[in-house]
Amino acid sequence: MRKTLVAGNWKLNASIQDTEKLINGVLAGLDGVSAEVAVCPPFPYLAQAQQLLAGSSVRLGAQNVSDQESGAYTGEVSAAMLKEFGCYYVIVGHSERRSLYAEDDAFVARKFAAARQQGLAPILCVGETLEEREQGVTEKVVARQLDAVIEVEGAAALADGVIAYEPVWAIGTGMTATREQAQEVHAFIRQRIAGHDAAVAEKVQILYGGSVKPDNAAELFAEADIDGGLIGGASLKAEDFLGICSAGR
Ligand code: PEP
């Protein structure tokens, strides 16, 4: 049985004060939560978060990583640096990075590889836009995004990370995919991985992301192939985030 993972993506939101309040709030409400929990603050707060989370069960993640190890890459942050600050996860291929910063499939695959090489667990985001869904090419898009990583790293590598299916039209819009819509794509992703390696497909956690809230988390997480959530907006309030974590198994 795969465990539920609930990971909070804080995006470009936080301050020193917010980080302390939010992390302490989450830590204070974990009693009775059986899901695995992670938080992904912006880079400058990783050291503070690492200290606040020390000795707890909550894992730390980053929101992005360089595909390079070191050198003349102004503004970049390497996987080794993230490791040094206690990161366990790193998000790669978030749709905001794909669309706003022109990160293509090959680039995302290199980031996945760079993270893995340092022993970080990449959270690989895949998902279609509304236009693509309406054109009926959801599976084609998700397969392309997944295959780009499989081509570079091999299917077995997926077992070292997590996949997050995030329909772009549901991110930050309040428009959650229905449980059926989400389950359909999750099952497709698992089947596609199984086509390469059945054991990896069975093991890999596939999270759903897109306007998950305390009141819709339980029905989504109850689906056979939905193993938790990548949470944006609702991860910024300890109470809401904990409400979602409590819906996990
Ligand atoms: C996200 O950014 O990964 C996300 C799912 O955001 P939200 O929960 O706000 O839709």
Short mmCIF file of C-alpha atoms and ligand atoms in Angstrom, two decimals:
data_model
loop_
_atom_site.label_atom_id
_atom_site.label_comp_id
_atom_site.label_asym_id
_atom_site.label_seq_id
_atom_site.Cartn_x
_atom_site.Cartn_y
_atom_site.Cartn_z
CA MET A 1 0.00 0.00 0.00
CA ARG A 2 1.44 3.36 -1.02
CA LYS A 3 1.48 6.04 1.67
CA THR A 4 -0.21 9.36 1.04
CA LEU A 5 2.18 12.28 0.60
CA VAL A 6 0.99 15.85 1.04
CA ALA A 7 3.55 18.44 -0.09
CA GLY A 8 3.06 22.19 0.26
CA ASN A 9 4.38 24.38 -2.53
CA TRP A 10 4.61 27.86 -1.03
CA LYS A 11 5.61 29.41 -4.39
CA LEU A 12 6.74 33.06 -4.10
CA ASN A 13 5.18 33.55 -0.67
CA ALA A 14 6.89 33.83 2.73
CA SER A 15 8.95 35.94 5.07
CA ILE A 16 11.08 34.95 8.05
CA GLN A 17 8.07 35.55 10.27
CA ASP A 18 5.67 33.64 8.00
CA THR A 19 8.04 30.69 7.79
CA GLU A 20 8.27 30.41 11.55
CA LYS A 21 4.52 30.76 12.04
CA LEU A 22 3.54 28.36 9.29
CA ILE A 23 6.03 25.62 10.12
CA ASN A 24 5.35 25.82 13.84
CA GLY A 25 1.63 25.75 13.09
CA VAL A 26 2.01 22.61 10.97
CA LEU A 27 4.23 20.91 13.54
CA ALA A 28 1.73 21.64 16.29
CA GLY A 29 -1.13 19.94 14.44
CA LEU A 30 0.41 16.69 13.25
CA ASP A 31 -1.05 14.43 15.91
CA GLY A 32 -3.20 11.85 14.19
CA VAL A 33 -1.83 12.64 10.72
CA SER A 34 -0.66 9.43 9.10
CA ALA A 35 0.26 10.90 5.70
CA GLU A 36 3.82 11.82 4.83
CA VAL A 37 4.13 15.60 4.92
CA ALA A 38 6.54 17.97 3.18
CA VAL A 39 6.89 21.73 2.81
CA CYS A 40 8.64 23.54 -0.03
CA PRO A 41 9.47 27.14 0.94
CA PRO A 42 11.35 29.59 -1.30
CA PHE A 43 15.16 29.18 -1.34
CA PRO A 44 16.05 31.92 1.21
CA TYR A 45 13.98 30.25 3.92
CA LEU A 46 15.34 26.73 3.51
CA ALA A 47 17.95 27.12 6.26
CA GLN A 48 15.37 28.48 8.67
CA ALA A 49 12.91 25.73 7.72
CA GLN A 50 15.63 23.09 8.13
CA GLN A 51 16.18 24.26 11.71
CA LEU A 52 12.48 24.47 12.53
CA LEU A 53 11.83 20.98 11.12
CA ALA A 54 14.82 19.32 12.80
CA GLY A 55 13.75 16.16 14.60
CA SER A 56 10.24 16.22 13.11
CA SER A 57 8.69 13.89 10.55
CA VAL A 58 8.02 16.72 8.09
CA ARG A 59 10.35 16.68 5.12
CA LEU A 60 11.80 19.71 3.44
CA GLY A 61 11.65 20.36 -0.29
CA ALA A 62 12.72 23.08 -2.68
CA GLN A 63 10.72 24.49 -5.56
CA ASN A 64 13.38 24.40 -8.25
CA VAL A 65 16.92 23.21 -8.97
CA SER A 66 19.60 23.92 -11.53
CA ASP A 67 20.40 21.33 -14.14
CA GLN A 68 24.07 22.28 -13.60
CA GLU A 69 26.39 21.22 -10.77
CA SER A 70 28.42 24.43 -10.40
CA GLY A 71 30.05 27.23 -12.35
CA ALA A 72 29.06 30.40 -14.16
CA TYR A 73 25.28 30.10 -13.88
CA THR A 74 24.19 33.31 -12.14
CA GLY A 75 21.10 32.93 -10.03
CA GLU A 76 21.05 29.15 -10.09
CA VAL A 77 20.93 26.80 -7.09
CA SER A 78 22.41 23.31 -7.39
CA ALA A 79 21.08 20.02 -6.08
CA ALA A 80 24.16 19.68 -3.83
CA MET A 81 23.34 23.05 -2.24
CA LEU A 82 19.76 21.93 -1.58
CA LYS A 83 21.06 18.73 -0.05
CA GLU A 84 23.28 20.76 2.27
CA PHE A 85 20.21 22.58 3.57
CA GLY A 86 18.43 19.36 4.39
CA CYS A 87 16.15 19.11 1.37
CA TYR A 88 14.64 15.71 0.68
CA TYR A 89 12.44 16.72 -2.27
CA VAL A 90 12.67 19.21 -5.11
CA ILE A 91 9.85 20.16 -7.46
CA VAL A 92 10.79 19.98 -11.16
CA GLY A 93 8.71 20.90 -14.16
CA HIS A 94 6.00 22.85 -12.34
CA SER A 95 3.67 24.30 -14.96
CA GLU A 96 4.50 27.84 -13.82
CA ARG A 97 8.15 27.17 -14.63
CA ARG A 98 7.25 25.50 -17.91
CA SER A 99 5.00 28.36 -19.04
CA LEU A 100 6.55 31.48 -17.44
CA TYR A 101 10.23 30.49 -17.67
CA ALA A 102 10.12 28.43 -20.86
CA GLU A 103 11.34 25.20 -19.28
CA ASP A 104 10.86 22.48 -21.89
CA ASP A 105 10.63 18.72 -21.41
CA ALA A 106 14.34 18.12 -22.07
CA PHE A 107 15.36 20.80 -19.56
CA VAL A 108 13.00 19.37 -16.93
CA ALA A 109 14.49 15.92 -17.56
CA ARG A 110 18.00 17.32 -16.94
CA LYS A 111 16.81 18.87 -13.67
CA PHE A 112 15.27 15.54 -12.66
CA ALA A 113 18.63 13.89 -13.37
CA ALA A 114 20.61 16.54 -11.47
CA ALA A 115 18.37 16.15 -8.41
CA ARG A 116 18.59 12.38 -8.47
CA GLN A 117 22.33 12.40 -8.84
CA GLN A 118 22.56 14.16 -5.45
CA GLY A 119 20.08 11.84 -3.81
CA LEU A 120 17.18 14.30 -3.83
CA ALA A 121 13.71 12.97 -4.63
CA PRO A 122 12.36 14.98 -7.59
CA ILE A 123 8.64 15.78 -7.60
CA LEU A 124 8.03 15.72 -11.36
CA CYS A 125 5.01 17.82 -12.35
CA VAL A 126 3.06 16.96 -15.48
CA GLY A 127 -0.28 18.19 -16.75
CA GLU A 128 -2.25 19.63 -19.63
CA THR A 129 -3.61 23.12 -20.27
CA LEU A 130 -7.34 23.73 -20.66
CA GLU A 131 -6.87 24.07 -24.41
CA GLU A 132 -5.10 20.72 -24.56
CA ARG A 133 -7.84 19.05 -22.51
CA GLU A 134 -10.50 20.50 -24.80
CA GLN A 135 -8.57 19.24 -27.81
CA GLY A 136 -8.58 15.76 -26.26
CA VAL A 137 -4.80 15.50 -26.05
CA THR A 138 -4.39 15.25 -22.26
CA GLU A 139 -2.86 11.77 -22.38
CA LYS A 140 -0.58 12.70 -25.27
CA VAL A 141 0.78 15.73 -23.36
CA VAL A 142 1.26 13.88 -20.09
CA ALA A 143 2.92 10.96 -21.91
CA ARG A 144 5.33 13.32 -23.66
CA GLN A 145 6.29 15.00 -20.38
CA LEU A 146 6.80 11.65 -18.68
CA ASP A 147 8.64 10.03 -21.58
CA ALA A 148 11.16 12.90 -21.67
CA VAL A 149 12.36 11.86 -18.21
CA ILE A 150 12.19 8.13 -18.96
CA GLU A 151 14.33 8.65 -22.07
CA VAL A 152 17.08 10.39 -20.10
CA GLU A 153 16.93 8.50 -16.81
CA GLY A 154 15.12 5.23 -17.53
CA ALA A 155 11.80 4.19 -15.99
CA ALA A 156 13.43 2.74 -12.86
CA ALA A 157 14.57 6.25 -11.94
CA LEU A 158 10.95 7.28 -11.38
CA ALA A 159 10.96 5.14 -8.24
CA ASP A 160 13.45 7.61 -6.72
CA GLY A 161 10.97 10.45 -7.05
CA VAL A 162 7.31 11.36 -7.03
CA ILE A 163 5.01 12.34 -9.89
CA ALA A 164 2.49 15.16 -9.53
CA TYR A 165 -0.36 15.32 -12.03
CA GLU A 166 -1.40 18.96 -12.09
CA PRO A 167 -3.90 20.00 -14.74
CA VAL A 168 -2.79 23.56 -15.50
CA TRP A 169 -6.41 24.75 -15.64
CA ALA A 170 -6.91 23.66 -12.02
CA ILE A 171 -3.85 25.35 -10.51
CA GLY A 172 -4.73 28.37 -8.40
CA THR A 173 -8.10 28.72 -10.16
CA GLY A 174 -10.40 27.05 -7.64
CA MET A 175 -11.38 24.66 -10.46
CA THR A 176 -10.45 21.23 -9.10
CA ALA A 177 -10.49 18.26 -11.44
CA THR A 178 -13.27 15.88 -10.45
CA ARG A 179 -12.12 12.73 -8.71
CA GLU A 180 -12.98 10.79 -11.88
CA GLN A 181 -11.02 13.15 -14.14
CA ALA A 182 -7.99 13.00 -11.86
CA GLN A 183 -8.14 9.22 -11.34
CA GLU A 184 -8.36 8.66 -15.10
CA VAL A 185 -5.10 10.50 -15.74
CA HIS A 186 -3.38 9.00 -12.69
CA ALA A 187 -4.28 5.51 -13.91
CA PHE A 188 -2.98 6.40 -17.36
CA ILE A 189 0.34 7.56 -15.88
CA ARG A 190 0.69 4.39 -13.81
CA GLN A 191 -0.13 2.19 -16.79
CA ARG A 192 2.38 3.97 -18.94
CA ILE A 193 5.10 3.42 -16.33
CA ALA A 194 3.98 -0.20 -15.97
CA GLY A 195 4.64 -0.61 -19.68
CA HIS A 196 8.32 -0.16 -18.77
CA ASP A 197 8.46 -1.56 -15.26
CA ALA A 198 5.48 -2.93 -13.33
CA ALA A 199 7.24 -2.82 -9.95
CA VAL A 200 8.11 0.85 -10.33
CA ALA A 201 4.56 1.66 -11.42
CA GLU A 202 3.17 -0.05 -8.33
CA LYS A 203 5.56 1.76 -6.02
CA VAL A 204 5.67 5.33 -7.31
CA GLN A 205 3.51 7.91 -5.54
CA ILE A 206 1.39 9.95 -7.95
CA LEU A 207 0.08 13.15 -6.37
CA TYR A 208 -2.76 15.29 -7.64
CA GLY A 209 -2.35 19.07 -7.66
CA GLY A 210 -4.83 21.79 -8.54
CA SER A 211 -6.98 23.67 -6.01
CA VAL A 212 -6.93 20.90 -3.41
CA LYS A 213 -8.64 22.12 -0.24
CA PRO A 214 -9.56 20.51 3.09
CA ASP A 215 -13.08 19.87 1.79
CA ASN A 216 -12.13 18.04 -1.42
CA ALA A 217 -8.91 16.26 -0.36
CA ALA A 218 -10.51 13.13 1.12
CA GLU A 219 -12.54 12.26 -1.98
CA LEU A 220 -9.52 12.78 -4.25
CA PHE A 221 -7.16 10.79 -2.02
CA ALA A 222 -9.68 7.94 -1.85
CA GLU A 223 -9.13 7.17 -5.55
CA ALA A 224 -7.03 4.10 -6.26
CA ASP A 225 -4.19 5.86 -8.06
CA ILE A 226 -4.13 9.18 -6.19
CA ASP A 227 -1.45 9.02 -3.53
CA GLY A 228 -1.74 12.50 -2.07
CA GLY A 229 -1.44 16.07 -3.22
CA LEU A 230 0.85 18.89 -4.20
CA ILE A 231 -0.77 21.86 -2.55
CA GLY A 232 -0.29 25.51 -3.50
CA GLY A 233 -2.64 28.11 -2.02
CA ALA A 234 -3.98 25.94 0.78
CA SER A 235 -0.45 25.16 2.02
CA LEU A 236 -0.04 28.77 3.20
CA LYS A 237 -2.41 28.37 6.13
CA ALA A 238 -1.41 25.75 8.70
CA GLU A 239 -5.04 24.92 9.45
CA ASP A 240 -5.96 24.32 5.81
CA PHE A 241 -2.78 22.40 5.09
CA LEU A 242 -3.33 20.20 8.14
CA GLY A 243 -6.93 19.63 7.08
CA ILE A 244 -5.60 18.23 3.79
CA CYS A 245 -2.88 16.18 5.52
CA SER A 246 -5.52 14.61 7.77
CA ALA A 247 -7.33 13.31 4.68
CA GLY A 248 -4.36 11.10 3.83
CA ARG A 249 -3.75 7.49 4.84
C1 PEP B 1 0.55 24.10 -7.30
O1 PEP B 1 1.03 25.20 -7.47
O2 PEP B 1 1.27 23.11 -7.45
C2 PEP B 1 -0.87 24.02 -6.97
C3 PEP B 1 -1.44 22.85 -7.03
O3 PEP B 1 -1.51 25.20 -6.59
P1 PEP B 1 -3.01 25.33 -6.00
O4 PEP B 1 -3.15 24.29 -4.94
O5 PEP B 1 -3.06 26.73 -5.44
O6 PEP B 1 -3.93 25.12 -7.13
#
